[in-house]
Amino acid sequence: MTDSLSRPLIIAGPCAAESFELMDTVAAALVKLSQELQFDYVFKASFDKANRTSLSSVRGVGLEGSLQWFSDIKAKYGVRLLTDVHETYQVAPVAKVCDVLQIPAFLCRQTDLVAAAAATGRSVNIKKGQFMAPAAMASIVDKARASAKQAKVESDVWLTERGVSFGYGNLVVDMRALPIMAKTGAPVLLDITHSTQLPAAGGDGGSVSGAQRHVAPVLARAATATGYLSGFFLEVHTDPPRAISDKDAQLTIAQASVLLRQIVPLWRHCQSLAAIDQEFA
C-alpha cells in the first residue's frame, strides 16, 4: 500500500463527482501537494451519493456519467482512483477504471458487496459503520480476504474510522478504535471530514446533515498522535457551501493544504509510538 515508515496514504477529493472541472481542480492541487509533502495520493469522488437524508437530495451524475471523468483524471495525473460502490452490479465496471473500491459505512456488513469488491483484486477500503464496534471489523476484514483468496487474487484491505453514532445526531471518534482495528493487520485510516458530521442536521429532524468543520484539525492531530494510522481520508471542494453534499464538512483546498502540512510531518514523528504500547500490555 505505502511505505509505512515515511509515506502516509492520503485519500482526498470532492465528496461527489459534480463536474470534471471540480475534480480536475482538486486533483491538480492535491497532486502538487503530494509531491511537496511526499505522501501517497489517491484521488476520490463519489459517482452516486446513495445515502441521503432526503429523497429530494441531489445524488450526483451516476456511474456512466462519471467513469470517463475518472479515466481522464487518471490519464492526466497518473494517480490512483477511489470511488464507492453500493450494489454488486456496480463493482465490475468500477473496477475497470478505479484502483480502490470503497465500501460505504452503512454497507460494511453487506457480504455480497464486500466479497464482490475483494474478488476483483482491487484494493478495498471499508468504512467502519457508525453502528459497529471496532473489534467487529475483524470479521469483515476476514470476509474480504477470504473472498479474494477464493477468487485467486490479491486484494489489499484497508479500514477507515469515521466515528460512532449514539443515535442522537452526533458522531464520536474513540481513539481506542485505532489500535483495535490495527490488530487485523489492515492499514487503518481516519476519515477526517466525515468524522465531524452531525447526521440529520444535528438530530433536529432536518433534511440535511450538518458538520463541525472546525474540529477537523483537532481530530486529525489526536488520531495521528496514537501512532496507529497509515493515513487519512478527507473531502476537498473548491467551494464547500455550494457542494451538493457535505457542504459543512468538506474542506477548501487552502484548508486541506494547511491541515496536511501540519499532520503529515506529525504522522512521521509519531510512527514509532505504537511500538511503545507493548510496554503496557
Coordinates of C-alpha atoms in Angstrom, one line a residue:
M1 CA 0.0 0.0 0.0
T2 CA 2.6 2.5 1.1
D3 CA 6.0 2.8 2.8
S4 CA 4.7 2.9 6.4
L5 CA 8.0 4.4 7.6
S6 CA 8.0 7.5 5.5
R7 CA 4.9 8.0 3.3
P8 CA 1.3 8.2 4.6
L9 CA -1.6 7.4 2.4
I10 CA -3.9 10.3 1.7
I11 CA -7.3 9.8 0.1
A12 CA -8.7 13.1 -0.9
G13 CA -11.1 14.7 -3.3
P14 CA -14.6 16.1 -3.6
C15 CA -17.5 14.3 -1.9
A16 CA -19.3 14.0 -5.1
A17 CA -18.3 13.9 -8.8
E18 CA -20.2 17.0 -9.5
S19 CA -18.2 18.0 -12.6
F20 CA -15.0 17.3 -14.4
E21 CA -13.8 20.8 -13.7
L22 CA -14.2 20.4 -10.0
M23 CA -12.4 17.0 -10.0
D24 CA -9.6 18.4 -12.1
T25 CA -9.0 21.4 -10.0
V26 CA -8.9 19.5 -6.7
A27 CA -6.8 16.7 -8.2
A28 CA -4.2 19.2 -9.6
A29 CA -3.8 20.8 -6.2
L30 CA -3.5 17.6 -4.2
V31 CA -1.1 16.1 -6.7
K32 CA 1.1 19.1 -6.3
L33 CA 0.8 18.9 -2.5
S34 CA 1.7 15.2 -2.6
Q35 CA 4.9 16.0 -4.3
E36 CA 5.8 18.7 -1.8
L37 CA 4.9 16.6 1.3
Q38 CA 5.9 13.2 -0.1
F39 CA 2.7 11.3 0.6
D40 CA 1.0 8.6 -1.5
Y41 CA -2.1 10.1 -3.0
V42 CA -5.4 8.5 -4.1
F43 CA -8.0 10.7 -5.7
K44 CA -11.6 10.1 -4.6
A45 CA -15.1 11.2 -5.6
S46 CA -18.4 9.5 -5.4
F47 CA -20.5 9.0 -8.6
D48 CA -23.7 8.5 -6.5
K49 CA -24.5 9.8 -3.0
A50 CA -26.9 6.9 -2.4
N51 CA -27.1 7.5 1.4
R52 CA -29.1 10.8 1.6
T53 CA -31.3 12.0 4.4
S54 CA -34.0 13.3 2.0
L55 CA -35.4 11.7 -1.1
S56 CA -35.1 15.0 -2.9
S57 CA -31.4 15.4 -2.2
V58 CA -29.1 15.6 -5.2
R59 CA -27.2 12.3 -5.7
G60 CA -24.8 13.1 -8.5
V61 CA -24.2 12.2 -12.1
G62 CA -24.3 8.5 -11.7
L63 CA -22.0 5.7 -12.8
E64 CA -22.0 6.1 -16.6
G65 CA -21.7 9.9 -16.4
S66 CA -18.6 9.8 -14.2
L67 CA -16.4 6.9 -15.3
Q68 CA -15.0 8.9 -18.2
W69 CA -14.1 11.7 -15.8
F70 CA -12.3 9.3 -13.6
S71 CA -10.4 7.9 -16.6
D72 CA -9.4 11.4 -17.7
I73 CA -8.1 12.3 -14.2
K74 CA -6.1 9.1 -14.1
A75 CA -4.6 9.7 -17.5
K76 CA -3.8 13.4 -16.8
Y77 CA -2.2 13.0 -13.3
G78 CA -1.2 9.3 -13.1
V79 CA -3.0 9.0 -9.7
R80 CA -4.8 6.0 -8.2
L81 CA -8.6 6.4 -8.1
L82 CA -11.2 5.6 -5.4
T83 CA -14.9 5.6 -5.5
D84 CA -17.8 4.0 -3.6
V85 CA -19.8 1.0 -4.8
H86 CA -23.3 0.5 -3.4
E87 CA -24.5 -2.6 -5.2
T88 CA -22.8 -5.6 -6.6
Y89 CA -23.6 -4.8 -10.3
Q90 CA -21.5 -1.6 -10.0
V91 CA -18.4 -3.5 -8.9
A92 CA -17.2 -4.8 -12.3
P93 CA -17.4 -1.6 -14.3
V94 CA -15.9 0.5 -11.5
A95 CA -13.0 -2.0 -11.1
K96 CA -12.1 -1.5 -14.8
V97 CA -11.3 2.2 -14.1
C98 CA -10.7 2.7 -10.4
D99 CA -7.9 1.2 -8.3
V100 CA -9.7 1.2 -5.0
L101 CA -13.3 0.2 -4.3
Q102 CA -14.8 1.7 -1.2
I103 CA -17.5 0.1 0.8
P104 CA -19.6 2.8 2.4
A105 CA -20.0 2.7 6.2
F106 CA -23.7 1.8 6.2
L107 CA -22.9 -1.1 3.9
C108 CA -19.9 -2.6 5.6
R109 CA -21.7 -5.7 6.7
Q110 CA -23.2 -6.4 3.2
T111 CA -21.5 -9.7 2.5
D112 CA -22.1 -9.9 -1.3
L113 CA -20.8 -6.4 -1.8
V114 CA -17.7 -6.9 0.3
A115 CA -17.0 -10.2 -1.4
A116 CA -17.5 -8.9 -4.9
A117 CA -15.2 -5.9 -4.4
A118 CA -12.4 -8.1 -2.9
A119 CA -12.8 -10.6 -5.7
T120 CA -11.8 -8.0 -8.3
G121 CA -8.2 -7.9 -7.0
R122 CA -8.5 -4.2 -6.5
S123 CA -7.8 -2.6 -3.1
V124 CA -10.8 -2.3 -0.9
N125 CA -11.3 0.5 1.6
I126 CA -14.0 -0.5 4.1
K127 CA -15.5 2.3 6.1
K128 CA -16.4 1.3 9.7
G129 CA -20.1 1.6 10.2
Q130 CA -21.3 4.2 12.6
F131 CA -23.1 1.3 14.4
M132 CA -20.0 -1.0 14.6
A133 CA -17.7 -1.8 17.5
P134 CA -14.2 -1.6 16.2
A135 CA -13.3 -5.2 17.1
A136 CA -16.2 -6.3 15.0
M137 CA -14.4 -5.1 11.9
A138 CA -12.1 -8.1 12.1
S139 CA -14.7 -10.4 10.8
I140 CA -15.3 -8.1 7.8
V141 CA -11.6 -8.0 7.0
D142 CA -11.5 -11.8 7.2
K143 CA -14.6 -11.9 4.9
A144 CA -12.8 -9.7 2.3
R145 CA -9.6 -11.6 2.4
A146 CA -11.3 -15.0 2.1
S147 CA -13.2 -13.7 -0.9
A148 CA -10.1 -12.6 -2.6
K149 CA -8.4 -15.9 -1.9
Q150 CA -11.3 -17.8 -3.2
A151 CA -11.1 -15.7 -6.4
K152 CA -7.4 -16.4 -6.5
V153 CA -6.5 -12.8 -6.5
E154 CA -4.7 -10.5 -4.1
S155 CA -6.6 -7.6 -2.6
D156 CA -5.4 -5.1 -0.1
V157 CA -8.0 -4.4 2.5
W158 CA -8.0 -1.1 4.4
L159 CA -10.1 0.1 7.2
T160 CA -11.3 3.7 7.7
E161 CA -12.6 5.1 11.0
R162 CA -15.3 7.7 10.8
G163 CA -16.8 7.8 14.2
V164 CA -19.6 6.1 16.0
S165 CA -23.1 7.4 16.5
F166 CA -25.2 7.1 19.6
G167 CA -28.4 7.8 17.7
Y168 CA -28.7 11.5 18.7
G169 CA -27.3 13.2 15.7
N170 CA -23.7 13.2 16.7
L171 CA -20.5 11.2 15.9
V172 CA -17.8 10.4 18.4
V173 CA -14.3 9.2 17.4
D174 CA -13.0 6.9 20.0
M175 CA -9.2 6.8 19.7
R176 CA -9.1 3.3 21.2
A177 CA -10.7 2.1 17.9
L178 CA -7.5 2.7 16.0
P179 CA -5.2 0.1 17.8
I180 CA -8.1 -2.3 18.0
M181 CA -8.6 -2.2 14.2
A182 CA -4.9 -2.3 13.6
K183 CA -4.8 -5.7 15.2
T184 CA -6.4 -7.0 11.9
G185 CA -3.2 -6.2 10.1
A186 CA -5.1 -4.0 7.8
P187 CA -3.9 -0.4 7.3
V188 CA -6.1 2.0 9.3
L189 CA -7.1 5.5 8.2
L190 CA -9.0 8.3 9.7
D191 CA -11.8 9.9 7.8
I192 CA -11.2 13.5 8.9
T193 CA -14.2 15.2 7.4
H194 CA -17.0 12.7 7.8
S195 CA -16.0 12.3 11.5
T196 CA -17.1 15.9 12.0
Q197 CA -20.7 15.2 10.7
L198 CA -23.9 15.9 12.6
P199 CA -26.2 13.4 10.9
A200 CA -29.6 14.7 10.0
A201 CA -28.8 18.3 10.8
G202 CA -27.6 17.6 14.3
G203 CA -30.6 15.4 15.2
D204 CA -33.2 18.2 14.9
G205 CA -35.2 16.5 12.3
G206 CA -33.8 18.4 9.4
S207 CA -33.3 17.0 5.9
V208 CA -29.6 17.8 5.5
S209 CA -26.7 16.6 7.7
G210 CA -24.6 19.2 9.3
A211 CA -21.0 19.1 10.4
Q212 CA -18.5 20.8 12.7
R213 CA -15.7 21.5 10.2
H214 CA -13.7 23.5 12.9
V215 CA -12.9 20.3 14.8
A216 CA -11.3 18.5 11.8
P217 CA -7.8 19.6 12.8
V218 CA -8.3 18.5 16.4
L219 CA -9.5 15.0 15.4
A220 CA -6.7 14.7 12.8
R221 CA -4.0 15.6 15.3
A222 CA -5.3 13.5 18.0
A223 CA -5.6 10.4 15.8
T224 CA -2.2 10.9 14.3
A225 CA -0.6 11.1 17.8
T226 CA -1.7 7.5 18.5
G227 CA 0.8 6.2 16.0
Y228 CA -1.6 3.6 14.6
L229 CA -2.7 5.4 11.4
S230 CA -1.5 4.5 8.0
G231 CA -3.1 7.6 6.5
F232 CA -6.1 9.9 6.2
F233 CA -9.3 10.4 4.2
L234 CA -10.6 13.9 3.6
E235 CA -13.1 15.5 1.3
V236 CA -11.9 18.7 -0.5
H237 CA -14.0 21.1 -2.6
T238 CA -13.3 24.4 -4.4
D239 CA -16.4 26.0 -2.8
P240 CA -17.9 23.8 0.0
P241 CA -21.0 26.0 0.6
R242 CA -22.1 25.2 -3.0
A243 CA -21.3 21.5 -2.8
I244 CA -24.2 19.1 -3.5
S245 CA -23.4 17.1 -0.4
D246 CA -21.4 17.5 2.9
K247 CA -21.2 21.2 2.4
D248 CA -20.5 21.8 6.1
A249 CA -17.9 19.1 6.3
Q250 CA -15.7 19.4 3.2
L251 CA -12.5 21.5 3.3
T252 CA -11.4 24.1 0.9
I253 CA -8.2 23.5 -1.0
A254 CA -6.5 26.0 1.2
Q255 CA -7.8 24.4 4.4
A256 CA -6.7 20.9 3.2
S257 CA -3.3 22.3 2.4
V258 CA -2.8 23.8 5.8
L259 CA -4.0 20.7 7.6
L260 CA -1.9 18.3 5.6
R261 CA 1.2 20.4 6.0
Q262 CA 0.6 20.0 9.7
I263 CA -0.4 16.4 10.1
V264 CA 1.9 14.7 7.5
P265 CA 5.1 15.8 9.4
L266 CA 3.4 14.9 12.7
W267 CA 2.5 11.5 11.3
R268 CA 6.1 10.8 10.5
H269 CA 7.1 11.8 14.0
C270 CA 4.5 9.5 15.6
Q271 CA 5.2 6.4 13.6
S272 CA 7.3 4.8 16.4
L273 CA 4.8 5.5 19.2
A274 CA 2.6 2.4 18.7
A275 CA 5.6 0.1 19.5
I276 CA 5.9 1.7 22.9
D277 CA 2.4 0.5 23.8
Q278 CA 3.8 -3.0 24.1
E279 CA 5.3 -2.0 27.4
F280 CA 1.8 -1.5 28.8
A281 CA 0.3 -4.8 27.5

